[in-house]
Every structure is written in C-alpha cells, then in structure tokens.
CSV table of C-alpha atoms in Angstrom, one decimal:
chain,number,residue,atom,x,y,z
L,1,MET,CA,0.0,0.0,0.0
L,2,ILE,CA,1.2,3.5,-0.8
L,3,PHE,CA,0.1,6.6,1.1
L,4,ASN,CA,0.5,9.8,-0.8
L,5,ASP,CA,-0.1,13.2,0.9
L,6,LYS,CA,1.5,15.5,-1.7
L,7,TYR,CA,-1.8,17.0,-2.7
L,8,THR,CA,-2.4,18.2,0.9
L,9,LYS,CA,0.9,20.2,1.1
L,10,GLN,CA,-0.7,23.6,0.2
L,11,PHE,CA,-3.3,23.0,2.9
L,12,VAL,CA,-1.2,21.5,5.7
L,13,ASN,CA,2.3,22.9,6.4
L,14,LYS,CA,5.2,21.3,8.2
L,15,LYS,CA,4.7,23.4,11.4
L,16,GLU,CA,1.2,22.0,11.7
L,17,ILE,CA,2.4,18.5,11.3
L,18,GLU,CA,5.0,19.0,14.0
L,19,ALA,CA,2.5,20.6,16.3
L,20,ILE,CA,0.0,17.7,16.1
L,21,LYS,CA,2.6,14.9,15.9
L,22,PRO,CA,2.9,14.5,19.7
L,23,PHE,CA,-0.8,14.1,20.1
L,24,VAL,CA,-0.9,11.5,17.4
L,25,GLU,CA,1.9,9.6,19.1
L,26,VAL,CA,0.1,9.8,22.4
L,27,ALA,CA,-3.1,8.4,20.8
L,28,ASP,CA,-1.1,5.5,19.3
L,29,LYS,CA,0.4,4.8,22.7
L,30,MET,CA,-3.1,4.8,24.3
L,31,LEU,CA,-4.0,2.0,21.9
L,32,ASP,CA,-0.9,0.1,22.9
L,33,ASP,CA,-1.5,0.6,26.6
L,34,LYS,CA,-5.1,-0.6,26.3
L,35,SER,CA,-6.2,1.4,29.3
L,36,PHE,CA,-8.2,4.3,27.9
L,37,LEU,CA,-11.7,4.9,26.5
L,38,GLY,CA,-13.0,1.8,24.8
L,39,SER,CA,-10.1,-0.4,25.9
L,40,ASP,CA,-12.5,-3.3,26.2
L,41,PHE,CA,-12.9,-3.3,22.4
L,42,LEU,CA,-9.3,-3.5,21.2
L,43,GLY,CA,-9.3,-7.2,20.3
L,44,TRP,CA,-9.0,-6.3,16.6
L,45,MET,CA,-5.5,-4.9,17.2
L,46,ASP,CA,-3.7,-8.2,17.5
L,47,LEU,CA,-6.4,-10.3,15.8
L,48,PRO,CA,-4.4,-10.9,12.6
L,49,LYS,CA,-1.8,-12.7,14.7
L,50,ASP,CA,-3.7,-14.1,17.6
L,51,TYR,CA,-6.9,-15.2,16.0
L,52,ASP,CA,-8.5,-18.5,17.1
L,53,LYS,CA,-6.7,-21.0,14.8
L,54,GLU,CA,-9.2,-23.8,15.6
L,55,GLU,CA,-12.2,-21.7,14.7
L,56,PHE,CA,-10.4,-20.5,11.6
L,57,GLU,CA,-10.1,-24.1,10.3
L,58,ARG,CA,-13.7,-24.7,11.2
L,59,ILE,CA,-14.6,-21.6,9.1
L,60,LYS,CA,-12.8,-23.0,6.1
L,61,LYS,CA,-14.4,-26.4,6.6
L,62,ALA,CA,-17.9,-24.9,6.8
L,63,ALA,CA,-17.2,-22.8,3.7
L,64,LEU,CA,-16.3,-25.9,1.7
L,65,LYS,CA,-19.5,-27.6,2.9
L,66,ILE,CA,-21.6,-24.6,1.9
L,67,ARG,CA,-19.9,-24.5,-1.5
L,68,LYS,CA,-20.4,-28.3,-2.0
L,69,GLU,CA,-24.1,-28.5,-1.1
L,70,SER,CA,-25.5,-25.1,-1.9
L,71,LYS,CA,-26.0,-22.9,-4.9
L,72,ALA,CA,-26.7,-19.9,-2.8
L,73,LEU,CA,-25.7,-18.5,0.6
L,74,VAL,CA,-28.1,-16.0,2.4
L,75,VAL,CA,-26.1,-13.8,4.7
L,76,ILE,CA,-28.2,-12.2,7.4
L,77,GLY,CA,-26.8,-9.2,9.3
L,78,ILE,CA,-26.7,-5.5,9.4
L,79,GLY,CA,-24.0,-2.8,9.9
L,80,GLY,CA,-20.7,-4.4,10.8
L,81,SER,CA,-22.3,-7.8,10.6
L,82,TYR,CA,-22.4,-7.7,6.8
L,83,LEU,CA,-20.5,-4.6,5.5
L,84,GLY,CA,-17.0,-6.1,5.7
L,85,ALA,CA,-18.0,-9.3,4.1
L,86,ARG,CA,-19.8,-7.6,1.3
L,87,ALA,CA,-17.0,-5.2,0.8
L,88,ALA,CA,-14.5,-8.1,0.4
L,89,ILE,CA,-16.8,-10.1,-1.9
L,90,GLU,CA,-17.6,-7.1,-4.2
L,91,PHE,CA,-13.9,-6.2,-4.3
L,92,MET,CA,-12.5,-9.7,-5.0
L,93,LEU,CA,-15.2,-11.2,-7.4
L,94,PRO,CA,-16.1,-10.1,-10.9
L,95,THR,CA,-19.0,-7.7,-11.5
L,96,TYR,CA,-22.3,-9.5,-11.3
L,97,TYR,CA,-20.6,-12.3,-9.5
L,98,ASN,CA,-23.9,-14.0,-8.6
L,99,GLN,CA,-24.3,-14.8,-12.3
L,100,THR,CA,-20.8,-16.4,-12.6
L,101,ASN,CA,-19.7,-17.6,-9.1
L,102,ASP,CA,-20.1,-21.2,-7.9
L,103,VAL,CA,-22.0,-19.9,-4.9
L,104,GLU,CA,-24.4,-17.0,-5.2
L,105,VAL,CA,-24.2,-14.7,-2.1
L,106,TYR,CA,-27.2,-12.6,-1.1
L,107,PHE,CA,-27.4,-10.2,1.9
L,108,VAL,CA,-30.6,-9.7,3.8
L,109,GLY,CA,-31.4,-8.2,7.2
L,110,THR,CA,-29.9,-5.0,6.0
L,111,ASN,CA,-33.3,-3.2,5.8
L,112,MET,CA,-37.0,-3.8,6.4
L,113,SER,CA,-38.2,-3.5,2.8
L,114,PRO,CA,-40.7,-6.3,2.0
L,115,ASN,CA,-39.9,-5.8,-1.7
L,116,TYR,CA,-36.2,-6.5,-1.1
L,117,ILE,CA,-36.7,-9.5,1.1
L,118,THR,CA,-39.3,-11.0,-1.3
L,119,ASP,CA,-36.9,-10.5,-4.3
L,120,ILE,CA,-34.2,-12.5,-2.5
L,121,TYR,CA,-36.7,-15.1,-1.2
L,122,ASN,CA,-37.8,-15.7,-4.8
L,123,LEU,CA,-34.3,-16.0,-6.0
L,124,VAL,CA,-33.3,-18.7,-3.6
L,125,LYS,CA,-36.5,-20.6,-2.8
L,126,ASP,CA,-36.0,-23.1,-5.7
L,127,LYS,CA,-32.3,-23.5,-5.2
L,128,ASP,CA,-30.2,-25.4,-2.7
L,129,PHE,CA,-29.2,-22.8,-0.2
L,130,SER,CA,-27.7,-22.2,3.2
L,131,VAL,CA,-28.0,-19.4,5.7
L,132,ASN,CA,-25.3,-17.6,7.8
L,133,VAL,CA,-27.1,-15.5,10.4
L,134,ILE,CA,-24.8,-13.0,12.1
L,135,SER,CA,-26.0,-11.2,15.3
L,136,LYS,CA,-24.4,-11.0,18.8
L,137,SER,CA,-27.7,-10.8,20.5
L,138,GLY,CA,-30.1,-12.4,18.0
L,139,THR,CA,-32.7,-9.6,18.7
L,140,THR,CA,-31.6,-6.8,16.4
L,141,THR,CA,-34.8,-6.1,14.5
L,142,GLU,CA,-33.8,-6.2,10.9
L,143,PRO,CA,-31.8,-9.4,10.9
L,144,ALA,CA,-34.1,-11.1,13.4
L,145,ILE,CA,-37.1,-10.5,11.1
L,146,ALA,CA,-35.1,-11.8,8.0
L,147,PHE,CA,-33.9,-14.9,9.9
L,148,ARG,CA,-37.5,-15.8,10.9
L,149,ILE,CA,-38.4,-15.7,7.2
L,150,PHE,CA,-35.5,-17.7,5.8
L,151,LYS,CA,-35.4,-20.2,8.7
L,152,LYS,CA,-39.0,-21.0,7.9
L,153,LEU,CA,-38.3,-21.4,4.2
L,154,LEU,CA,-35.3,-23.8,5.0
L,155,GLU,CA,-37.4,-25.9,7.4
L,156,GLU,CA,-40.3,-26.1,4.9
L,157,LYS,CA,-37.9,-27.0,2.1
L,158,TYR,CA,-35.6,-29.5,3.9
L,159,GLY,CA,-37.3,-30.5,7.1
L,160,GLU,CA,-36.1,-29.2,10.5
L,161,LYS,CA,-33.1,-31.5,10.9
L,162,GLU,CA,-31.5,-30.8,7.5
L,163,ALA,CA,-32.4,-27.2,7.7
L,164,ALA,CA,-30.4,-27.0,10.9
L,165,SER,CA,-27.4,-28.4,9.1
L,166,ARG,CA,-27.6,-25.6,6.6
L,167,ILE,CA,-27.8,-22.8,9.2
L,168,TYR,CA,-24.5,-21.3,10.5
L,169,ALA,CA,-24.9,-18.8,13.4
L,170,THR,CA,-22.2,-16.3,14.2
L,171,THR,CA,-23.1,-15.0,17.6
L,172,ASP,CA,-22.1,-14.5,21.2
L,173,LYS,CA,-20.0,-17.3,22.7
L,174,LYS,CA,-22.2,-17.9,25.7
L,175,LYS,CA,-25.4,-15.9,25.8
L,176,GLY,CA,-28.2,-14.3,23.8
L,177,ALA,CA,-31.3,-15.3,21.9
L,178,LEU,CA,-29.4,-16.6,18.8
L,179,LYS,CA,-27.0,-18.6,20.9
L,180,THR,CA,-29.8,-20.2,22.9
L,181,LEU,CA,-31.7,-21.1,19.6
L,182,SER,CA,-28.4,-22.4,18.1
L,183,ASP,CA,-27.8,-24.7,21.0
L,184,LYS,CA,-31.4,-25.9,20.9
L,185,LYS,CA,-31.4,-26.6,17.2
L,186,ALA,CA,-27.7,-27.7,16.9
L,187,TYR,CA,-26.7,-25.1,14.5
L,188,GLU,CA,-22.9,-24.8,13.9
L,189,THR,CA,-21.8,-21.7,15.7
L,190,PHE,CA,-19.0,-19.2,15.3
L,191,VAL,CA,-18.1,-16.5,17.8
L,192,VAL,CA,-18.5,-12.7,17.7
L,193,PRO,CA,-15.7,-11.8,20.1
L,194,ASP,CA,-16.6,-9.7,23.1
L,195,ASN,CA,-13.6,-7.5,22.6
L,196,VAL,CA,-14.2,-6.6,18.9
L,197,GLY,CA,-16.9,-4.1,18.0
L,198,GLY,CA,-19.1,-4.8,15.0
L,199,ARG,CA,-17.5,-2.3,12.7
L,200,PHE,CA,-14.0,-3.8,13.4
L,201,SER,CA,-15.2,-7.4,13.0
L,202,VAL,CA,-14.5,-8.2,9.4
L,203,LEU,CA,-11.4,-10.3,10.2
L,204,THR,CA,-13.4,-12.4,12.7
L,205,ALA,CA,-15.9,-15.1,11.8
L,206,VAL,CA,-18.4,-12.3,11.2
L,207,GLY,CA,-16.7,-11.5,7.9
L,208,LEU,CA,-14.5,-14.6,7.3
L,209,LEU,CA,-17.3,-17.2,6.9
L,210,PRO,CA,-19.2,-15.5,4.1
L,211,ILE,CA,-15.9,-14.4,2.5
L,212,ALA,CA,-14.6,-17.9,2.5
L,213,ALA,CA,-17.9,-19.4,1.3
L,214,ALA,CA,-17.6,-17.0,-1.7
L,215,GLY,CA,-14.3,-18.8,-2.6
L,216,ILE,CA,-12.0,-16.1,-1.4
L,217,ASN,CA,-8.7,-17.0,0.3
L,218,ILE,CA,-8.9,-16.0,3.9
L,219,ASP,CA,-5.4,-17.1,4.7
L,220,ASP,CA,-4.0,-14.5,2.4
L,221,LEU,CA,-6.5,-11.9,3.8
L,222,MET,CA,-5.2,-12.5,7.3
L,223,ASN,CA,-1.6,-12.4,6.1
L,224,GLY,CA,-2.1,-9.0,4.6
L,225,ALA,CA,-3.8,-7.7,7.7
L,226,ASN,CA,-0.9,-9.1,9.9
L,227,GLN,CA,1.7,-7.3,7.7
L,228,ALA,CA,-0.3,-4.1,8.2
L,229,ARG,CA,-0.3,-4.7,12.0
L,230,ILE,CA,3.5,-5.1,11.9
L,231,ASP,CA,4.1,-2.1,9.7
L,232,LEU,CA,1.7,0.2,11.6
L,233,SER,CA,3.3,-0.7,15.0
L,234,ASN,CA,6.3,1.4,13.9
L,235,LYS,CA,6.7,4.3,16.4
L,236,ASN,CA,8.4,6.6,13.9
L,237,PHE,CA,5.6,9.0,12.9
L,238,PHE,CA,7.0,9.7,9.5
L,239,GLU,CA,7.2,5.9,8.7
L,240,ASN,CA,3.7,5.1,9.9
L,241,ASP,CA,1.0,5.8,7.4
L,242,ALA,CA,-1.9,5.4,9.9
L,243,MET,CA,-0.4,8.1,12.1
L,244,LYS,CA,0.2,10.4,9.1
L,245,TYR,CA,-3.3,9.9,7.8
L,246,ALA,CA,-4.8,10.6,11.2
L,247,ALA,CA,-2.7,13.7,11.6
L,248,ILE,CA,-3.6,15.2,8.2
L,249,ARG,CA,-7.3,14.4,8.7
L,250,ASN,CA,-7.4,16.2,12.0
L,251,ILE,CA,-5.5,19.2,10.8
L,252,LEU,CA,-7.9,19.6,7.9
L,253,TYR,CA,-10.9,19.1,10.2
L,254,ARG,CA,-9.7,21.9,12.5
L,255,LYS,CA,-9.6,24.1,9.4
L,256,GLY,CA,-13.2,23.6,8.6
L,257,LYS,CA,-12.8,20.5,6.3
L,258,ASP,CA,-15.4,18.5,8.1
L,259,ILE,CA,-16.6,16.2,5.2
L,260,GLU,CA,-14.4,13.5,3.9
L,261,ILE,CA,-15.3,11.9,0.5
L,262,PHE,CA,-13.9,8.4,-0.1
L,263,VAL,CA,-13.4,8.4,-3.8
L,264,ASN,CA,-12.8,5.4,-6.2
L,265,TYR,CA,-12.2,5.0,-9.9
L,266,GLU,CA,-12.9,1.3,-9.7
L,267,PRO,CA,-16.5,0.0,-9.1
L,268,ARG,CA,-15.1,-3.0,-7.1
L,269,LEU,CA,-14.2,-0.5,-4.4
L,270,GLN,CA,-17.7,0.9,-3.9
L,271,PHE,CA,-18.5,-1.4,-1.0
L,272,ILE,CA,-15.1,-0.7,0.6
L,273,ALA,CA,-16.4,2.9,0.8
L,274,GLU,CA,-19.6,1.7,2.4
L,275,TRP,CA,-17.6,-0.2,5.0
L,276,LEU,CA,-15.5,2.9,5.5
L,277,LYS,CA,-18.5,5.1,6.0
L,278,GLN,CA,-19.7,3.0,9.0
L,279,LEU,CA,-16.2,2.6,10.4
L,280,PHE,CA,-15.5,6.3,10.4
L,281,ALA,CA,-19.0,7.6,11.2
L,282,GLU,CA,-19.6,5.4,14.2
L,283,SER,CA,-16.1,5.8,15.5
L,284,GLU,CA,-15.8,9.6,15.2
L,285,GLY,CA,-19.3,11.1,14.9
L,286,LYS,CA,-20.1,11.8,18.6
L,287,ASP,CA,-20.0,14.5,21.2
L,288,LEU,CA,-21.0,17.0,18.5
L,289,LYS,CA,-17.7,16.3,16.8
L,290,GLY,CA,-16.3,14.4,13.9
L,291,ILE,CA,-15.6,14.4,10.2
L,292,PHE,CA,-18.7,13.3,8.2
L,293,PRO,CA,-17.7,10.4,5.8
L,294,THR,CA,-19.4,10.0,2.4
L,295,SER,CA,-18.3,8.5,-0.9
L,296,ALA,CA,-18.2,9.0,-4.6
L,297,SER,CA,-17.5,6.8,-7.6
L,298,PHE,CA,-15.6,8.6,-10.4
L,299,SER,CA,-15.9,9.3,-13.2
L,300,THR,CA,-19.6,8.5,-12.8
L,301,ASP,CA,-20.3,11.0,-10.0
L,302,LEU,CA,-18.3,13.7,-11.7
L,303,HIS,CA,-21.4,14.1,-13.8
L,304,SER,CA,-23.7,14.5,-10.8
L,305,ILE,CA,-21.9,16.0,-7.8
L,306,GLY,CA,-18.7,17.1,-9.5
L,307,GLN,CA,-19.8,20.7,-9.8
L,308,ALA,CA,-20.4,20.9,-6.0
L,309,ILE,CA,-17.0,19.4,-5.3
L,310,GLN,CA,-15.3,21.7,-7.7
L,311,GLU,CA,-17.0,25.0,-6.7
L,312,GLY,CA,-19.4,24.4,-3.8
L,313,LYS,CA,-18.8,25.0,-0.1
L,314,ARG,CA,-15.1,24.5,0.7
L,315,ASN,CA,-15.6,22.2,3.7
L,316,ILE,CA,-14.6,18.9,2.0
L,317,PHE,CA,-11.5,16.9,1.4
L,318,GLU,CA,-11.1,13.7,-0.6
L,319,THR,CA,-9.4,10.4,0.1
L,320,ILE,CA,-8.9,8.5,-3.1
L,321,ILE,CA,-8.5,4.7,-3.0
L,322,SER,CA,-7.1,3.2,-6.2
L,323,VAL,CA,-5.7,0.1,-7.7
L,324,ASP,CA,-2.5,0.5,-9.8
L,325,ASN,CA,-2.7,-2.6,-12.0
L,326,VAL,CA,-6.0,-3.8,-13.4
L,327,ILE,CA,-7.0,-7.4,-13.9
L,328,ASN,CA,-8.3,-6.8,-17.4
L,329,ASP,CA,-7.7,-4.0,-19.9
L,330,ILE,CA,-9.2,-2.8,-23.2
L,331,VAL,CA,-7.3,-1.1,-26.0
L,332,ILE,CA,-9.4,1.6,-27.7
L,333,GLU,CA,-9.5,0.9,-31.5
L,334,LYS,CA,-9.5,3.4,-34.3
L,335,ASP,CA,-12.8,4.1,-36.0
L,336,GLU,CA,-12.7,5.2,-39.7
L,337,GLU,CA,-15.6,7.6,-39.4
L,338,ASP,CA,-14.6,9.0,-36.0
L,339,LEU,CA,-18.0,10.5,-35.5
L,340,ASP,CA,-17.5,10.6,-31.8
L,341,GLY,CA,-14.1,12.3,-32.2
L,342,LEU,CA,-12.3,9.7,-30.1
L,343,ASN,CA,-9.6,8.6,-32.6
L,344,PHE,CA,-7.1,10.6,-30.6
L,345,LEU,CA,-7.4,7.8,-28.0
L,346,ALA,CA,-6.8,5.0,-30.5
L,347,GLY,CA,-4.1,2.6,-29.3
L,348,LYS,CA,-4.4,3.7,-25.7
L,349,SER,CA,-5.8,1.4,-23.0
L,350,LEU,CA,-9.0,2.2,-21.1
L,351,ASP,CA,-7.0,1.9,-17.8
L,352,TYR,CA,-4.6,4.6,-19.1
L,353,VAL,CA,-7.6,6.9,-19.9
L,354,ASN,CA,-9.1,6.2,-16.4
L,355,LYS,CA,-5.8,7.0,-14.7
L,356,MET,CA,-5.4,10.3,-16.7
L,357,ALA,CA,-8.9,11.2,-15.8
L,358,LYS,CA,-7.9,10.7,-12.1
L,359,LYS,CA,-4.8,12.8,-12.4
L,360,GLY,CA,-6.8,15.6,-14.1
L,361,VAL,CA,-9.6,15.5,-11.5
L,362,VAL,CA,-7.1,15.6,-8.6
L,363,LEU,CA,-5.3,18.7,-10.0
L,364,ALA,CA,-8.7,20.4,-10.7
L,365,HIS,CA,-10.0,19.7,-7.3
L,366,VAL,CA,-6.8,20.8,-5.5
L,367,ASP,CA,-6.9,24.0,-7.6
L,368,GLY,CA,-10.5,24.4,-6.4
L,369,ASN,CA,-9.3,24.2,-2.7
L,370,VAL,CA,-10.2,20.6,-2.1
L,371,PRO,CA,-7.3,18.7,-0.5
L,372,ASN,CA,-6.7,15.2,-1.8
L,373,ILE,CA,-5.1,12.2,-0.1
L,374,GLU,CA,-4.2,9.2,-2.2
L,375,ILE,CA,-4.1,5.6,-1.0
L,376,SER,CA,-3.2,2.9,-3.6
L,377,ILE,CA,-2.6,-0.8,-3.8
L,378,ASP,CA,-0.8,-2.5,-6.6
L,379,LYS,CA,-3.5,-5.0,-7.5
L,380,ILE,CA,-6.8,-6.6,-6.5
L,381,ASN,CA,-6.0,-9.6,-4.2
L,382,GLU,CA,-6.8,-10.8,-0.7
L,383,TYR,CA,-3.4,-9.8,0.8
L,384,ASN,CA,-3.9,-6.1,-0.2
L,385,LEU,CA,-7.5,-6.1,1.0
L,386,GLY,CA,-6.5,-7.4,4.4
L,387,TYR,CA,-3.8,-4.7,4.6
L,388,LEU,CA,-6.4,-2.0,3.7
L,389,PHE,CA,-8.9,-3.3,6.3
L,390,TYR,CA,-6.3,-3.1,9.1
L,391,PHE,CA,-4.8,0.2,7.9
L,392,PHE,CA,-8.2,2.0,8.1
L,393,GLU,CA,-9.1,0.4,11.5
L,394,LYS,CA,-5.8,1.6,13.0
L,395,ALA,CA,-6.1,5.0,11.5
L,396,VAL,CA,-9.6,5.7,12.7
L,397,ALA,CA,-8.8,4.5,16.2
L,398,ILE,CA,-5.8,7.0,16.4
L,399,SER,CA,-7.9,9.8,14.8
L,400,GLY,CA,-10.7,9.4,17.2
L,401,TYR,CA,-8.4,9.6,20.3
L,402,VAL,CA,-6.7,12.7,18.8
L,403,ASN,CA,-10.1,14.3,18.5
L,404,GLY,CA,-11.0,13.5,22.1
L,405,VAL,CA,-13.7,10.9,21.6
L,406,ASN,CA,-14.1,7.2,22.3
L,407,PRO,CA,-13.7,5.5,18.9
L,408,PHE,CA,-15.2,2.2,20.1
L,409,ASP,CA,-18.7,3.1,21.3
L,410,GLN,CA,-21.8,4.2,19.4
L,411,PRO,CA,-24.4,5.5,21.8
L,412,GLY,CA,-26.3,7.5,19.2
L,413,VAL,CA,-27.2,4.4,17.3
L,414,GLU,CA,-29.8,3.5,20.0
L,415,ALA,CA,-31.8,6.7,19.8
L,416,TYR,CA,-33.9,5.8,16.7
L,417,LYS,CA,-34.5,2.3,18.1
L,418,LYS,CA,-36.2,3.7,21.2
L,419,ASN,CA,-38.7,5.6,19.1
L,420,MET,CA,-39.2,2.7,16.7
L,421,PHE,CA,-40.0,0.3,19.5
L,422,ALA,CA,-42.3,2.8,21.1
L,423,LEU,CA,-44.2,3.3,17.8
L,424,LEU,CA,-44.4,-0.5,17.3
L,425,GLU,CA,-45.7,-0.8,20.9
L,426,LYS,CA,-43.0,-3.3,22.0
L,427,PRO,CA,-43.7,-4.7,25.5
L,428,GLY,CA,-41.8,-2.7,28.1
L,429,TYR,CA,-42.1,0.6,26.1
L,430,GLU,CA,-45.6,1.5,27.3
L,431,GLU,CA,-44.7,4.8,28.7
L,432,GLU,CA,-42.6,5.8,25.7
L,433,THR,CA,-45.4,4.7,23.4
L,434,LYS,CA,-47.9,6.9,25.2
L,435,LYS,CA,-45.5,9.9,25.0
L,436,ILE,CA,-44.6,9.5,21.4
L,437,PHE,CA,-48.2,9.2,20.2
L,438,GLU,CA,-49.1,12.2,22.2
L,439,ARG,CA,-46.2,14.1,20.6
L,440,ILE,CA,-47.3,13.0,17.1
L,441,ASP,CA,-50.9,14.1,17.8
L,442,ASN,CA,-49.8,17.4,19.1
L,443,GLU,CA,-47.6,18.1,16.1
L,444,GLY,CA,-50.6,17.6,13.9
C-alpha cells in the first residue's frame, strides 16, 4: 500500500504536522496501553496474529461444505455484521458475481423492505441454499425478522433436521437469543468476540465465513492484515501511514474541512467505501464532533456531484483509494468515421484513460481548494485487501483519540430504536409509546 499526501501540502504545512505529531503519538500509545476509552474493544489490534486457529479451520471447513451442497448463501446481518464481508466479496469477485460464481451470495437483514426480502426469497427458494445469520444478540430487529423468514423457508424445504445443518450462526460465545436457539437446534456456531466491536469485526468469523464461502482465500486476507499490523506498529511517525493519515485528517478538520469523501475510480471499491462510512461515522461522529464520511465513484459521480465538489462550499477533502494494476484492460481501437471524435485515443488502453482522468480531476479539485489524499494498492487480491482493512481500522482509532472521543462506542445508534420500539408498541415501552403518540398528535 502506498500513502501519498503530496496534494495536501498547500493546505497542511510542516509546522502544523510538527504541532499535532505529539498528540498522534500519544493516541497511538493509548492504543498500545489498552487502558483508555473503549479499551475493552481493542481485540482487533492483535487479531491478525492471535486469532483462534481452531475456529479459523472450522470456518474454512464450513465454507467448503456450503460450496459443496448449496447454490446460494443467504447472509443475514446489518451494519458491521455484513458490510465487511460484502466489501470483500464485491472487491474480489467479478462484477455480477452472482451470475458467474459457484455460490451466489445474497445479503438480507440490512433493511426492512418487503420488496427487497421478497426478491431475495424468490431468487433462492427453488435452489439449494444455506444461511449464515450474524448477530451477537439475535434480537436486532432487521436481521431477526429476516432470519425468521428464511429459517421457515429452509425448514419447509428440507425439514427441521437438514435445515439445521444448513444454518450457520455467528453470535455470542455464551449468551443471547441466537446462541440459545443455536444450542437448541444444533446449528454450527462461530463467535462474535466480546472485545471486537461490530465495525471492526471483518477479520473475525463475522466476515470470514461468508468471504470464504464465496471462494476467497482468507489465509491471504489475514496475512495482509498481519503485515499491516507489523508495519503500523512502527513508532516513527514519518514511517507510519496510519499516524500520518490521522494527523492530516485532524488538521484539515480543524480548518473547517469536516466532510471526507472516499473516492474510487474502480467500481469494485464501492462497498469498501460503504464499509469505511460505517467505520468512520460510528467511530468519530459523537459529542457534537467528527468528520462526516461520504463516498463518490468517479468518473460517474463527476457528472452528478462534480460541480459541487469543484466549486461548492469549501468544507470537504477527498481520500482516493485506487488500484494501480487492473485485472483486465481494453485497448481503444481506431474508427474510420470517427464521428465521436475519439480517434485521438486509438491505441491507448482504457485503464490509461481512467488514470489520466484521475490525475486531471485531482489537479482540478486541488486547484479548487479541495485537499486530496491518495491511497493505492498494486492490484486486487486478498493480501492487499487485508492490509487495507487493518490500515483503516488503526487510522480511525488513532484519529478518534486525537479528537477526544471514544472511537469504540456508538451510543447514538440506539436513539432511533427507542422511538421505533415505542411506535411499534413493544412490551416494556408502554410509557414511551404513550408519550410518542401524544407528541405526534400534538404536532398535527
């Protein structure tokens, strides 16, 4: 992985770097000491080295079983329980992989749309399929509803005993509704570690089982993450990319750049950006602070939000994630009529054109007062993906501490749930139900 900050130089000077450097170093030491805010959730830090080797082998064995007996895998989870796995699968597999891969992978429990769930239901009902339900408690509304639906379909299709052999539960080691049901029904279970928060869980069974079931090499994924762990343990600020990234982000934030756009020029990176949005928003957006993360896919979005990026409010910066070497390339051919005026590109590859577009956009946006940070990997593979996952986890942890927040909690996530449960008249919410309906009536 290469970290390039040259397009931030006119926005961040050396004196500012030197001024924030001690705070970044202290934040990094806080992680190492494991004795500060959120220290109970630092299991991800040494995970690439100290993961449960026995469970890891069971994950690979279960993945082979799924691939052997199922045409489709339904992954049920929300937030950190699915974003990492989907990011990895979308990154590693060809576009429209469900039309070409040995095992189709569908994600449900991510919303409460009856249209969406019905569409997936109809796709898998006549196929041999398995389910991986991912929930530490088993009571999170969206995945719990989806699991009810697909568990019933499995049991009707195969009978209760065979259905149980096709259900894989990733949940708490000892307690919770899903763990209780799994023990009762004899589902094979995998562990959501107590010391790894959901958005940091992609390298646990949460992410690894669906990733492996899709045919992706999880040994290489963990090796890449472990190399990042080694590299980012370097205490020399100027040789540690996670420290530098955290420092630059925080300097820009203090100058009013409070929106970070994760930009890609490769569609396979789109769900990496979705994973990043959760990782950074839940880690930093609290106590009325934090950089707001969003994403854009170029050159597509240059034709929609490009104007606002170029000349709109100057409160944004971009972090570009790119791949240096493509898997496939296309050479543009000469056309005798040249009605589209593109013969000047004849003989050039499409990847070359894409890279020139990126360079042109970066220069234009920097000239328009939008700082750009570039992060690149040499090619699409599991090793590089594992490295990226760990890099961003380490960077956001440091960045959160520098900004004076606990990067490992998410108290605001619960606010909407209280209102939703009150409106749905969930038992135990009687007083809240009364108050919220009175409020709705009073507001007309």
